[in-house]
CSV table of C-alpha atoms in Angstrom, one decimal:
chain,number,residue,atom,x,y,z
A,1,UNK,CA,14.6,16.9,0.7
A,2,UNK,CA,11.0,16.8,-0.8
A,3,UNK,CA,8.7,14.4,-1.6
A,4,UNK,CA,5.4,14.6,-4.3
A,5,UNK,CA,3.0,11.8,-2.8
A,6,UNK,CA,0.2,10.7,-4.7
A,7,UNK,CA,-3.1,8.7,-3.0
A,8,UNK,CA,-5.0,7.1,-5.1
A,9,UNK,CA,-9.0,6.9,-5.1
A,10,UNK,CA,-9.3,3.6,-2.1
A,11,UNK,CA,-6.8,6.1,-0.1
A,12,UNK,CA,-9.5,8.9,-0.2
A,13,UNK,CA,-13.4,6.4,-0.2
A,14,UNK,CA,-14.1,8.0,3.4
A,15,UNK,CA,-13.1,9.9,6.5
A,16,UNK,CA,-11.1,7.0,7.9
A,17,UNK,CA,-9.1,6.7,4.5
A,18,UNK,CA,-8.5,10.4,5.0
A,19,UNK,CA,-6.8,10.0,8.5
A,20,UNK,CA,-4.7,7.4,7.3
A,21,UNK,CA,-3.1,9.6,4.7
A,22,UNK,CA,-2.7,12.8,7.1
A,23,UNK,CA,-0.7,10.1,9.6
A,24,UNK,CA,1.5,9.2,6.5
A,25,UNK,CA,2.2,13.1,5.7
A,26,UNK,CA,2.5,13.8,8.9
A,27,UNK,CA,5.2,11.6,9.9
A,28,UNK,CA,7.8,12.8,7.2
A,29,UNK,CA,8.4,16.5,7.2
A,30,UNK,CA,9.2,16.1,3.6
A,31,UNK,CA,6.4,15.1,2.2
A,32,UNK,CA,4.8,18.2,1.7
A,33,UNK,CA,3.5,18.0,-2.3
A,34,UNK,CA,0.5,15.7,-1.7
A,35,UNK,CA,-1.8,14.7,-5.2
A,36,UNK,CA,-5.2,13.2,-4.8
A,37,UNK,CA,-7.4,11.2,-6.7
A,38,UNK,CA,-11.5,11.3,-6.4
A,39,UNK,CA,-13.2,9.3,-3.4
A,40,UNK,CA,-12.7,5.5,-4.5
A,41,UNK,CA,-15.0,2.3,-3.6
A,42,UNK,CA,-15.7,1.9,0.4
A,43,UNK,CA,-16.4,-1.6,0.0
A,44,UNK,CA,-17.6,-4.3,-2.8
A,45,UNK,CA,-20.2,-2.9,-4.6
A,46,UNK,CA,-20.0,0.7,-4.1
A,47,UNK,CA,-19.4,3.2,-6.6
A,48,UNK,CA,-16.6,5.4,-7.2
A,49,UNK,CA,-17.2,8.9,-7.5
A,50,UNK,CA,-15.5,9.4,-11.1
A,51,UNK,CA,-18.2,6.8,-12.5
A,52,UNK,CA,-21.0,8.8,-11.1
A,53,UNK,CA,-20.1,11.7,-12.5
A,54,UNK,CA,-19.7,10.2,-15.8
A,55,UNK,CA,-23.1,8.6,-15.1
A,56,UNK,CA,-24.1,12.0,-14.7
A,57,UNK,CA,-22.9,13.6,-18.0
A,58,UNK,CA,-24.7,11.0,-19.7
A,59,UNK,CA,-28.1,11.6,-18.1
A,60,UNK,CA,-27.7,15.4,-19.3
A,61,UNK,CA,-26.9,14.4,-22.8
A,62,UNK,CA,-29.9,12.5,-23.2
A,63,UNK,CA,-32.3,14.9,-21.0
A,64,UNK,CA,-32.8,12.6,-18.0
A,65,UNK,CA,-32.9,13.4,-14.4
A,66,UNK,CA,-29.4,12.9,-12.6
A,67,UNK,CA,-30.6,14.6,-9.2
A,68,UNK,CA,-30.2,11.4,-7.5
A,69,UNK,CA,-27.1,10.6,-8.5
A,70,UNK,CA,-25.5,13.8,-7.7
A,71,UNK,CA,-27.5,13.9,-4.6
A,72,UNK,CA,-25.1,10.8,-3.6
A,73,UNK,CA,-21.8,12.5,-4.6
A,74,UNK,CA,-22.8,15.8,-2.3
A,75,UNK,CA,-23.0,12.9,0.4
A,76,UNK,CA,-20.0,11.2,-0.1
A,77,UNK,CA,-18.3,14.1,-0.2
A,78,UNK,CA,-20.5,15.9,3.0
A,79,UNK,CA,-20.2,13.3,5.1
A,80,UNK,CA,-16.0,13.3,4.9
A,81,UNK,CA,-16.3,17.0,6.0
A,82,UNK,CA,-18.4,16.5,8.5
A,83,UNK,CA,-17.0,14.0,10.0
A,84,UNK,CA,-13.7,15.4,10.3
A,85,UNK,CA,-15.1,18.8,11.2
A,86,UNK,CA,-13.8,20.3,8.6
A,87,UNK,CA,-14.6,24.0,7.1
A,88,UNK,CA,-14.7,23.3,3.5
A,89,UNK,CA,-17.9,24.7,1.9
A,90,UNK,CA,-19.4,21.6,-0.1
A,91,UNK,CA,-22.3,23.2,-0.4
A,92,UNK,CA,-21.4,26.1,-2.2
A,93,UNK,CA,-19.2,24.1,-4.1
A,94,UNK,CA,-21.7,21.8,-5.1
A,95,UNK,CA,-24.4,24.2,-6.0
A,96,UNK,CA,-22.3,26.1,-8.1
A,97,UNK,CA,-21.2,22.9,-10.6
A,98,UNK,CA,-25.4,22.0,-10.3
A,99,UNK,CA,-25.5,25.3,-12.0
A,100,UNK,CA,-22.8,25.0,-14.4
A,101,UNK,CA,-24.7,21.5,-15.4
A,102,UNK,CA,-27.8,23.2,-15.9
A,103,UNK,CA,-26.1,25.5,-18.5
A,104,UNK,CA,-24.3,23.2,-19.8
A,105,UNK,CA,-20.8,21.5,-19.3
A,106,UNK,CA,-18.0,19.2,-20.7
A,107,UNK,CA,-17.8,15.7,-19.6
A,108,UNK,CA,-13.5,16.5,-18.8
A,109,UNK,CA,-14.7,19.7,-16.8
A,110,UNK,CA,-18.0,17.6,-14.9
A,111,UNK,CA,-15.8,14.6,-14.3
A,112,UNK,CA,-12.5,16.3,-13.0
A,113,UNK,CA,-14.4,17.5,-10.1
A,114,UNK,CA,-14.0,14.4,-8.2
A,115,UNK,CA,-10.7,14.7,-7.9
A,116,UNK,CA,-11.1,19.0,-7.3
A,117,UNK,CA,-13.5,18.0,-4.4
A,118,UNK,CA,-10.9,15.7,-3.1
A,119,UNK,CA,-8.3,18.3,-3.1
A,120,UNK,CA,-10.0,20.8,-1.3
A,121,UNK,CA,-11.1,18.6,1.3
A,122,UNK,CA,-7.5,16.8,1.9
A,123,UNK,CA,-6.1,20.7,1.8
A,124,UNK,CA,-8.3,21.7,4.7
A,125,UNK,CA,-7.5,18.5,6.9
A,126,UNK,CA,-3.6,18.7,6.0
A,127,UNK,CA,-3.9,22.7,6.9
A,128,UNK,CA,-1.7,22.8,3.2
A,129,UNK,CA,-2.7,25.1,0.2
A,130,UNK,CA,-4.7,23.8,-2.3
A,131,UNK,CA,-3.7,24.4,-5.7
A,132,UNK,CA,-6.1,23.7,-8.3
A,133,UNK,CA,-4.6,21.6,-11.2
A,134,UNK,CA,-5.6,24.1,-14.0
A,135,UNK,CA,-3.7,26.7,-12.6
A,136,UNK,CA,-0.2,24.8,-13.7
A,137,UNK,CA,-0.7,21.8,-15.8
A,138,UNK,CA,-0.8,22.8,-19.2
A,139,UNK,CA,-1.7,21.1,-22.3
A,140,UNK,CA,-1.1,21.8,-25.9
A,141,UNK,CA,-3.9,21.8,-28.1
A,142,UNK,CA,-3.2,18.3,-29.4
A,143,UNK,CA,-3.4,16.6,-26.1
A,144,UNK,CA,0.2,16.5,-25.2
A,145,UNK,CA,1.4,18.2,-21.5
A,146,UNK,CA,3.4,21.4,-22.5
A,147,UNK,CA,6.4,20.5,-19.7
A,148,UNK,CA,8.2,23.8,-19.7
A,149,UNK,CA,5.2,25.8,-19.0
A,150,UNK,CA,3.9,23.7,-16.7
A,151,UNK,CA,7.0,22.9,-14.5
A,152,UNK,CA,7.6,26.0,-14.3
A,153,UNK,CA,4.1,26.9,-13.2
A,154,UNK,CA,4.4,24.9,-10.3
A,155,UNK,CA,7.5,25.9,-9.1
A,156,UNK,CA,5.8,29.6,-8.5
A,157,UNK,CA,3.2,28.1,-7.0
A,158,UNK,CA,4.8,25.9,-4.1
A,159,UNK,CA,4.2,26.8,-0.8
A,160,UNK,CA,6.5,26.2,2.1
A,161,UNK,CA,3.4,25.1,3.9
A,162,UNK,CA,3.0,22.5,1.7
A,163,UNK,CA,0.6,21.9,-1.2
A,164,UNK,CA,-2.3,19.3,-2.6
A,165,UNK,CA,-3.0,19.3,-6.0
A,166,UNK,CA,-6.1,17.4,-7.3
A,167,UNK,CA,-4.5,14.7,-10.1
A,168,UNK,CA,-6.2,13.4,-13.5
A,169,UNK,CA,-6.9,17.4,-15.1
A,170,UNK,CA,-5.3,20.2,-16.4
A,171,UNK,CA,-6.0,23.2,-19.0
A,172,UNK,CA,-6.2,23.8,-22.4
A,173,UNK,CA,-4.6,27.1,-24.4
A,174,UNK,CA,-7.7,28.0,-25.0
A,175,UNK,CA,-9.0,27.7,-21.0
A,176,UNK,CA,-11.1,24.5,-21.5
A,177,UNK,CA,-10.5,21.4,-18.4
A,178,UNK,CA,-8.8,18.0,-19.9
A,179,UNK,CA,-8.7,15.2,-18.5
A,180,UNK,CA,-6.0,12.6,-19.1
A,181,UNK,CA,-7.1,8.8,-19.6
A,182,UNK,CA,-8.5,6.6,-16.2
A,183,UNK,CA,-5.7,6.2,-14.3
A,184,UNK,CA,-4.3,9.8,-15.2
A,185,UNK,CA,-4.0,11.0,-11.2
A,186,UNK,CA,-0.4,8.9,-11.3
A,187,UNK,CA,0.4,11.1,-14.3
A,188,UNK,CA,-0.5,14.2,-12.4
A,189,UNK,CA,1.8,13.1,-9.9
A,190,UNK,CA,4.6,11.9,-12.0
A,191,UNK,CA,4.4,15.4,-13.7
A,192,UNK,CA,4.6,17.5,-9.9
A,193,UNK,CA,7.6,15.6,-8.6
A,194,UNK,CA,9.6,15.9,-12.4
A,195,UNK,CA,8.6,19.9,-12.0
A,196,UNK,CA,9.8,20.3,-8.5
A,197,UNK,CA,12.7,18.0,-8.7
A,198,UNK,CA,11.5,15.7,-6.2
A,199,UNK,CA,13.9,13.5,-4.3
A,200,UNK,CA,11.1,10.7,-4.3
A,201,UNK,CA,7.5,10.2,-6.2
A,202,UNK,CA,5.4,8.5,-3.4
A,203,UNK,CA,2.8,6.3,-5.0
A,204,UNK,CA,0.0,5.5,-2.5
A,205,UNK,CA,-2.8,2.9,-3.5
A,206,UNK,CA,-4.0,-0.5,-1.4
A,207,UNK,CA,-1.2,-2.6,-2.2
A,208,UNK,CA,2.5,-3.1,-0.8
A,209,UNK,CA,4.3,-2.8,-4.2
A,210,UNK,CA,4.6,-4.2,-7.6
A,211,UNK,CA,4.0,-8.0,-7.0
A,212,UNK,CA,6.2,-10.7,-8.9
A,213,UNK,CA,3.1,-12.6,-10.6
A,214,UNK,CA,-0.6,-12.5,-10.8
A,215,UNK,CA,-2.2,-12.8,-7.3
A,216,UNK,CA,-5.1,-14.6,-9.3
A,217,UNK,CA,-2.6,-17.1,-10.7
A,218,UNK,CA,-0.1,-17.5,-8.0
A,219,UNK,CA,-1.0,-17.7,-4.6
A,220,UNK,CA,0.1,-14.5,-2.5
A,221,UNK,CA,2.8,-13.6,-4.7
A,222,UNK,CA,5.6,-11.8,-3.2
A,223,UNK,CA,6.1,-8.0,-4.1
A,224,UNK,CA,8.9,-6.7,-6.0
A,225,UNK,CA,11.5,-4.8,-3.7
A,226,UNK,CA,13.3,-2.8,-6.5
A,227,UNK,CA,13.0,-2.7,-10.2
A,228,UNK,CA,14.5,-0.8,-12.8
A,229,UNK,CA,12.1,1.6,-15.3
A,230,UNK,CA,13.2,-0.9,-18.1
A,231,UNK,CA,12.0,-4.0,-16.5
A,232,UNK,CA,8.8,-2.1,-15.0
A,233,UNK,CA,8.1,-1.5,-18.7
A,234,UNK,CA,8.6,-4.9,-19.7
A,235,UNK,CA,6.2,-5.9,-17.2
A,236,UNK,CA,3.7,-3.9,-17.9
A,237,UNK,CA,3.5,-4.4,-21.8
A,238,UNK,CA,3.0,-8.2,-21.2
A,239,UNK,CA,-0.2,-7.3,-18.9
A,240,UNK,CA,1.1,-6.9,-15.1
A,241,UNK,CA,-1.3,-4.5,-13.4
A,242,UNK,CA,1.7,-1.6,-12.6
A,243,UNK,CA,1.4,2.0,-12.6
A,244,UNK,CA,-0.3,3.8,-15.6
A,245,UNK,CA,2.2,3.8,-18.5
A,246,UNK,CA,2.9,7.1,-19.2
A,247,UNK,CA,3.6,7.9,-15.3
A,248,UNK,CA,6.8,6.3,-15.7
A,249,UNK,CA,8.5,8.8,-18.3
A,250,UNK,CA,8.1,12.2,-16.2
A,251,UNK,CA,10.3,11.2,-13.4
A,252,UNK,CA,12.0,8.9,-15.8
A,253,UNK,CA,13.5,11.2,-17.4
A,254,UNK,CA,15.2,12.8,-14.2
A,255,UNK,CA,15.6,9.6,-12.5
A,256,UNK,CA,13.4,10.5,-9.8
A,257,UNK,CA,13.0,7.4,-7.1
A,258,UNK,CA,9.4,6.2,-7.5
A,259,UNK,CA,8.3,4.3,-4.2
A,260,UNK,CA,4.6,1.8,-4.9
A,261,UNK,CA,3.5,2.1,-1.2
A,262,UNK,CA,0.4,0.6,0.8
A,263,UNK,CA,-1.7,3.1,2.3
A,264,UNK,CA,-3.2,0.8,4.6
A,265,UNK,CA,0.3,-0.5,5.2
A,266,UNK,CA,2.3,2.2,5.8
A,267,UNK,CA,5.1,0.3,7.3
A,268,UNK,CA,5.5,-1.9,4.6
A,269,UNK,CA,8.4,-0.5,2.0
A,270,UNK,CA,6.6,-1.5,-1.2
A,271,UNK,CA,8.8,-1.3,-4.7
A,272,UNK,CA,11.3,0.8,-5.0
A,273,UNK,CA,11.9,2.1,-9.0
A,274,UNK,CA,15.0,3.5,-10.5
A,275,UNK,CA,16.6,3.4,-13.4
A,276,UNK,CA,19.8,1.4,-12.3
A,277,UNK,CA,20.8,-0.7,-8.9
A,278,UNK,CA,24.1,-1.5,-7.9
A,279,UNK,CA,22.9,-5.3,-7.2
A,280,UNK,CA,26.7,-5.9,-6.0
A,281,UNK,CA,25.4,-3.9,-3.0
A,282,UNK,CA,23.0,-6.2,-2.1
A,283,UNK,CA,24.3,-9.7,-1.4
A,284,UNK,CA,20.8,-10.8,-0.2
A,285,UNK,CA,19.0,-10.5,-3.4
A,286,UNK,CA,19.7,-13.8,-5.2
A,287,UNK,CA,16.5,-13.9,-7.4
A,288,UNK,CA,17.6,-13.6,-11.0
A,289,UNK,CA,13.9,-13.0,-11.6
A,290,UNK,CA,12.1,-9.6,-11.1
A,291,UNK,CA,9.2,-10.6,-12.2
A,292,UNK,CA,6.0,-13.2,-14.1
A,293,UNK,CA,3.7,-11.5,-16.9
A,294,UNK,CA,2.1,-12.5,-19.7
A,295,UNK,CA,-1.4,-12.3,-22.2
A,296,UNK,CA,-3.2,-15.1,-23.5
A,297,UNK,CA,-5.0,-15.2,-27.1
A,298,UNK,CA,-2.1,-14.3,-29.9
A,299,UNK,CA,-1.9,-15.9,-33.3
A,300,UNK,CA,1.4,-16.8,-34.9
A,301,UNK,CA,1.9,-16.4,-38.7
A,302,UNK,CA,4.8,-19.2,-39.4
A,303,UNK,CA,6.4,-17.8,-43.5
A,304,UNK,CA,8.5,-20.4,-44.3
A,305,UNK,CA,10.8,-20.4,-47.7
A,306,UNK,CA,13.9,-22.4,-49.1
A,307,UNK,CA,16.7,-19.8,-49.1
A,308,UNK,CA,15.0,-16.5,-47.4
A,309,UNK,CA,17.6,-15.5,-44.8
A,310,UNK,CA,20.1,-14.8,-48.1
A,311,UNK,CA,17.1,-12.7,-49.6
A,312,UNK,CA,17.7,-8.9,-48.8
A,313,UNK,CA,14.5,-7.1,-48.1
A,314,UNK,CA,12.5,-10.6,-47.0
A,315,UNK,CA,11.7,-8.8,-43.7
A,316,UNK,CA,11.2,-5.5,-45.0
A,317,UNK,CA,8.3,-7.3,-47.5
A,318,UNK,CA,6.9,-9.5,-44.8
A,319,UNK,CA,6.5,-6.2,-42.4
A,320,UNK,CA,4.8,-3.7,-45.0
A,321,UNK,CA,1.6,-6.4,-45.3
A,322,UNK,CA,1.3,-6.3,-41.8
A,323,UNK,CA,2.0,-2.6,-41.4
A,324,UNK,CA,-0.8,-2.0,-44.6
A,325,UNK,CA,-3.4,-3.4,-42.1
A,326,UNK,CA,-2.4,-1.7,-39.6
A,327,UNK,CA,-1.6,-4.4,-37.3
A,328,UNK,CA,1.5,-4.6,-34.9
A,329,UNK,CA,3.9,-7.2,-34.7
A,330,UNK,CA,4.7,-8.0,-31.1
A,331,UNK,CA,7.3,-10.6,-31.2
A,332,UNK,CA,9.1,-11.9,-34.3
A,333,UNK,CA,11.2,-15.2,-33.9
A,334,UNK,CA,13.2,-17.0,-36.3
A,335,UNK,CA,14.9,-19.6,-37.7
A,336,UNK,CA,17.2,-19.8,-40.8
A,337,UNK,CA,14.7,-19.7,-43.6
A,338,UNK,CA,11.5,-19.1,-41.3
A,339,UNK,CA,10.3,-16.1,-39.8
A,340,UNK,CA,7.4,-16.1,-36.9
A,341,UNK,CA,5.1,-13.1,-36.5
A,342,UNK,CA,3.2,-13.3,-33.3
A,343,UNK,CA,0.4,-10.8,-33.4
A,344,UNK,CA,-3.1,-10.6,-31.0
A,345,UNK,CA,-5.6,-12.5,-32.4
A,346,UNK,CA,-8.4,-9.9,-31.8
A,347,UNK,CA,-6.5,-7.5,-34.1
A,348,UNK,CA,-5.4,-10.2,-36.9
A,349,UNK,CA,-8.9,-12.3,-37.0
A,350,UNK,CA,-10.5,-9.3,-39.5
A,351,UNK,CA,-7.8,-8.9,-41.8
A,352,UNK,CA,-6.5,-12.8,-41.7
A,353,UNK,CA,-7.3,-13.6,-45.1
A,354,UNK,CA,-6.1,-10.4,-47.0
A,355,UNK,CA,-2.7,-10.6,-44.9
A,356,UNK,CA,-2.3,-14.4,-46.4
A,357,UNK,CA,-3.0,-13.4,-49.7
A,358,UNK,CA,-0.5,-10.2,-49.7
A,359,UNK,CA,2.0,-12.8,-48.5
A,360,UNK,CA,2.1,-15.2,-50.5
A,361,UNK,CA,2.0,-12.6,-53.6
A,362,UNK,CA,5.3,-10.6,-52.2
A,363,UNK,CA,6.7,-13.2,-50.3
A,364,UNK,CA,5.4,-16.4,-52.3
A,365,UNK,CA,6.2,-18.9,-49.5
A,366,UNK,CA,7.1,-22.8,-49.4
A,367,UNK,CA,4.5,-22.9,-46.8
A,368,UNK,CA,2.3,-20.7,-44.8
A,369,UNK,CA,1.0,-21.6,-41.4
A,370,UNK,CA,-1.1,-19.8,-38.8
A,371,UNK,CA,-1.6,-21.0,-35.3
A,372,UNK,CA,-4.2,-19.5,-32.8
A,373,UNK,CA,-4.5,-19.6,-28.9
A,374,UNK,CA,-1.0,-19.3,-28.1
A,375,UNK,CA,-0.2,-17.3,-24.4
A,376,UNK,CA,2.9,-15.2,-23.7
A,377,UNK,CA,4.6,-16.0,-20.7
A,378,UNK,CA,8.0,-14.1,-20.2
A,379,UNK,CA,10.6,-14.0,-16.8
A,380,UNK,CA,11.8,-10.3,-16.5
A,381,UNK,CA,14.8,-9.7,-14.9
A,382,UNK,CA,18.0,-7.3,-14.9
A,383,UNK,CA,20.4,-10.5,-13.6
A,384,UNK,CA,19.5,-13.0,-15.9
A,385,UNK,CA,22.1,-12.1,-18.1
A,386,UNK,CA,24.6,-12.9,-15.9
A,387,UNK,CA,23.4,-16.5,-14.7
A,388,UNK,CA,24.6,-18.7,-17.2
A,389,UNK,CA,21.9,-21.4,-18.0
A,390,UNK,CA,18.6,-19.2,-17.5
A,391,UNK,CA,17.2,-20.2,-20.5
A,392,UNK,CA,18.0,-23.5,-20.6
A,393,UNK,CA,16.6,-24.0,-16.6
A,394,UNK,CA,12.9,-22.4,-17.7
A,395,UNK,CA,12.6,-24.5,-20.3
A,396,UNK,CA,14.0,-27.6,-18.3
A,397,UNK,CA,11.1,-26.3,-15.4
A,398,UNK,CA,8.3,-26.3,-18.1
A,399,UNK,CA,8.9,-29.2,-19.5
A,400,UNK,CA,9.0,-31.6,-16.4
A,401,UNK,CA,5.6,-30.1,-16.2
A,402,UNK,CA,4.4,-31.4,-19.4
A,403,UNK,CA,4.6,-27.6,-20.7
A,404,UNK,CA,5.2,-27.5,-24.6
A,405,UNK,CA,6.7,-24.3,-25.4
A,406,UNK,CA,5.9,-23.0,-29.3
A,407,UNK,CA,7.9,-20.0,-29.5
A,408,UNK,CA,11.1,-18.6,-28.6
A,409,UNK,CA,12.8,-14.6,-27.7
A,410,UNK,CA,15.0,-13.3,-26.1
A,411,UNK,CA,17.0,-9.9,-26.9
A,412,UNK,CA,21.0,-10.1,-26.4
A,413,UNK,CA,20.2,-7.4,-23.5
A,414,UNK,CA,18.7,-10.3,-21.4
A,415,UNK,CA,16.0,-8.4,-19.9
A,416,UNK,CA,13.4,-10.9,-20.5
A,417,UNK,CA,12.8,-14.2,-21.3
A,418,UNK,CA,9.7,-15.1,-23.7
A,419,UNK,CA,7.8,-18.1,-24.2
A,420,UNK,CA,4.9,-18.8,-26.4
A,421,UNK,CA,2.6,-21.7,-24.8
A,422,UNK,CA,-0.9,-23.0,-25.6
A,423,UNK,CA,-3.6,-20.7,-23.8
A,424,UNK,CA,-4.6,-23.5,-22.0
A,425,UNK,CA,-1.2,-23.7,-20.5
A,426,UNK,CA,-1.2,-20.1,-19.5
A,427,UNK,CA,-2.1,-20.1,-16.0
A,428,UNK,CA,0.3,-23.4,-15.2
A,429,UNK,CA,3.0,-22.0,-16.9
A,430,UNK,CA,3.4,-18.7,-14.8
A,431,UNK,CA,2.6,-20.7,-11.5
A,432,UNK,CA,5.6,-23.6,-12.3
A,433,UNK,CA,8.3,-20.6,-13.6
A,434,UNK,CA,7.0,-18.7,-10.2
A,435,UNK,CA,7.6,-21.8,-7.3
A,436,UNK,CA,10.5,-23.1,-9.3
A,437,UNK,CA,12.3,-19.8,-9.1
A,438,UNK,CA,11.1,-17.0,-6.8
């Protein structure tokens, strides 16, 4: 068996961080792929090492003085070696990326080396082989990850030692660092276990799991044990803080298991991902509810019109306007001769007026409404469609609350249940669906 674990940057802030993820790799002889991210935040108010290196790159563009900013990344970094009496040569390291800033060097290549620091450090203390991140992951010269080269890349490079692999980079065709977005160590990650066929993806950061709502809106919200890839997705479009988006489609696609874990709760089992459960297995989970997102601040463009659901190509007409201004329609409910397009109102407020006037000339509407500050609130969950009566219980729950819902979807797969509310129902909305339910 072999697991790919990835910690993420509060797993690697400091020496004590450090320990803590050489007890979790030493106690499973499988995990022997570890991926790091750069040192994190120690505490409130302290900076994490991938801002200071972009702080850095922007002194050298505009021919300021960054000495004491890098001054405090050699210590961060010095002071996790030294304290673990480790033989990694920071120094050297150091001086030899102060000389490549000197002569000049990208902002992907300056800023990757948070992570590359990390590695080498974590390599040492693990007594595993570091394997620097340009050496297998491979992109193609329009950003994407070339996957054949780099999977099989890695697969020459694994050691039976084990190996640690600094996340967030890779390498260009023509020999250049990229990095991927913030966040982009889980993508390294997701990439190494796909390319080794891992049995699990371990996904280390400072909380147990996925949790089922909002901790700011609901009050300790319990974690998610298991959730399928399709309802993770679900939740994260409608705002949940999960895993970077495109981590989920490398091991997706082989149906690796990824585990969310704690690292400074290693006994906990966080959430466990997959693409499908046998819930039959499991008696004891009885929640039809996975899970409580949702985004506040979406208009809702109401075309109404005598006789429109008999009139082929109304949607096809109402779509290209919106599609002209580049705007994306999130949610479209209907009703016999009305159609709803729910859109953000950030991205609709510059083009509102020129959208109105395209409609009514292709469309030329009884009536034409638009309605601001509306929140989407939706229940995800793979057993809701076979509870009869989900629907008509939420609606039952929000209204005894003196919750007016506006809109109305749900797909006949019955992942997800969607409500449109007044922003300034947001909040109660997800706590009332949350303690009447979960």
């Amino acid at each position: 068996m072999l697991k790919v674990l990835k910690f993420g940057g509060s797993s690697m802030a400091d020496a004590s961080q450090y320990a803590k993820v050489k007890s979790i790799v030493e106690a499973d002889p499988d995990r022997r792929v570890v991926v790091v991210s750069a040192a994190g935040k120690r505490y409130s108010g302290d900076h994490k090492l991938t801002d200071l290196l972009y702080l850095c790159h922007a002194h050298l563009q505009y021919g300021v003085s960054c000495d004491s900013i890098f001054q405090m990344i050699f210590d961060r970094y010095a002071a996790i070696r030294d304290t673990l009496q480790l033989k990694t040569d920071i120094e050297g390291e150091m001086k030899r990326l102060r000389e490549q800033m000197d002569k000049g060097i990208s902002q992907d290549e300056l800023v990757s080396r948070g992570e590359y620091f990390s590695a080498m450090l974590m390599a040492d203390y693990l007594g595993y082989d570091f394997v620097d991140a340009s050496r297998w992951l491979q992109f193609n010269f329009d950003g994407s990850v070339n996957q054949k080269a780099s999977y099989a890349a890695l697969q020459q490079l694994m050691s039976p030692r084990g190996i640690v692999i600094p996340g967030f980079y890779g390498i260009m065709p023509d020999g250049k660092i990229k990095t991927f977005s913030r966040g982009g160590s889980d993508i390294t990650g997701a990439l190494a276990a796909a390319a080794l066929d891992a049995d699990v993806y371990e996904n280390w950061t400072d909380v147990s799991g996925i949790l089922m709502a909002d901790p700011r809106i609901v009050e300790n919200p319990r974690p998610i044990e298991r959730v399928t890839y399709n309802e993770l997705r679900e939740l994260s479009y409608l705002g949940a803080q999960v895993l970077h988006e495109l981590t989920i489609f490398p091991v997706r696609e082989k149906n690796i298991p990824l585990n969310i874990r704690n690292t400074n709760c290693p006994e906990h089992p966080g959430t466990l991902i997959l693409g499908s459960f046998d819930d039959n297995d499991d008696p004891a989970q009885e929640d039809f509810i996975t899970g409580i997102a949702g985004r506040k601040d979406y208009s809702v463009i109401t075309i109404a019109k005598h006789g429109m659901s008999s009139e082929v190509g109304a949607w096809r007409k109402i779509l290209e306007v919106f599609e002209k201004h580049n705007l994306n329609v999130e949610y479209a409910p209907s009703g016999i001769d009305n159609i709803s397009m729910v859109v953000t109102t950030a991205s609709l407020t510059p083009c509102l007026y020129s959208i109105l006037a395209e409609l009514e000339k292709v469309m030329k509407p009884d009536t034409l409404k638009v309605i601001d500050n509306i929140a989407i609130v939706a229940a995800v969950g793979r057993k809701m469609a076979f509870r009869t009566g989900v629907s008509g219980k939420i609606f039952a729950k929000l209204g005894e609350n003196g919750i007016n819902v506006r809109t109305i979807t749900q797909g006949p797969e019955e992942l997800n249940i969607i409500v449109g509310v007044d922003n300034k129902d947001f909040s109660n909305a997800i706590r009332v669906l949350y303690n009447s339910f979960v």
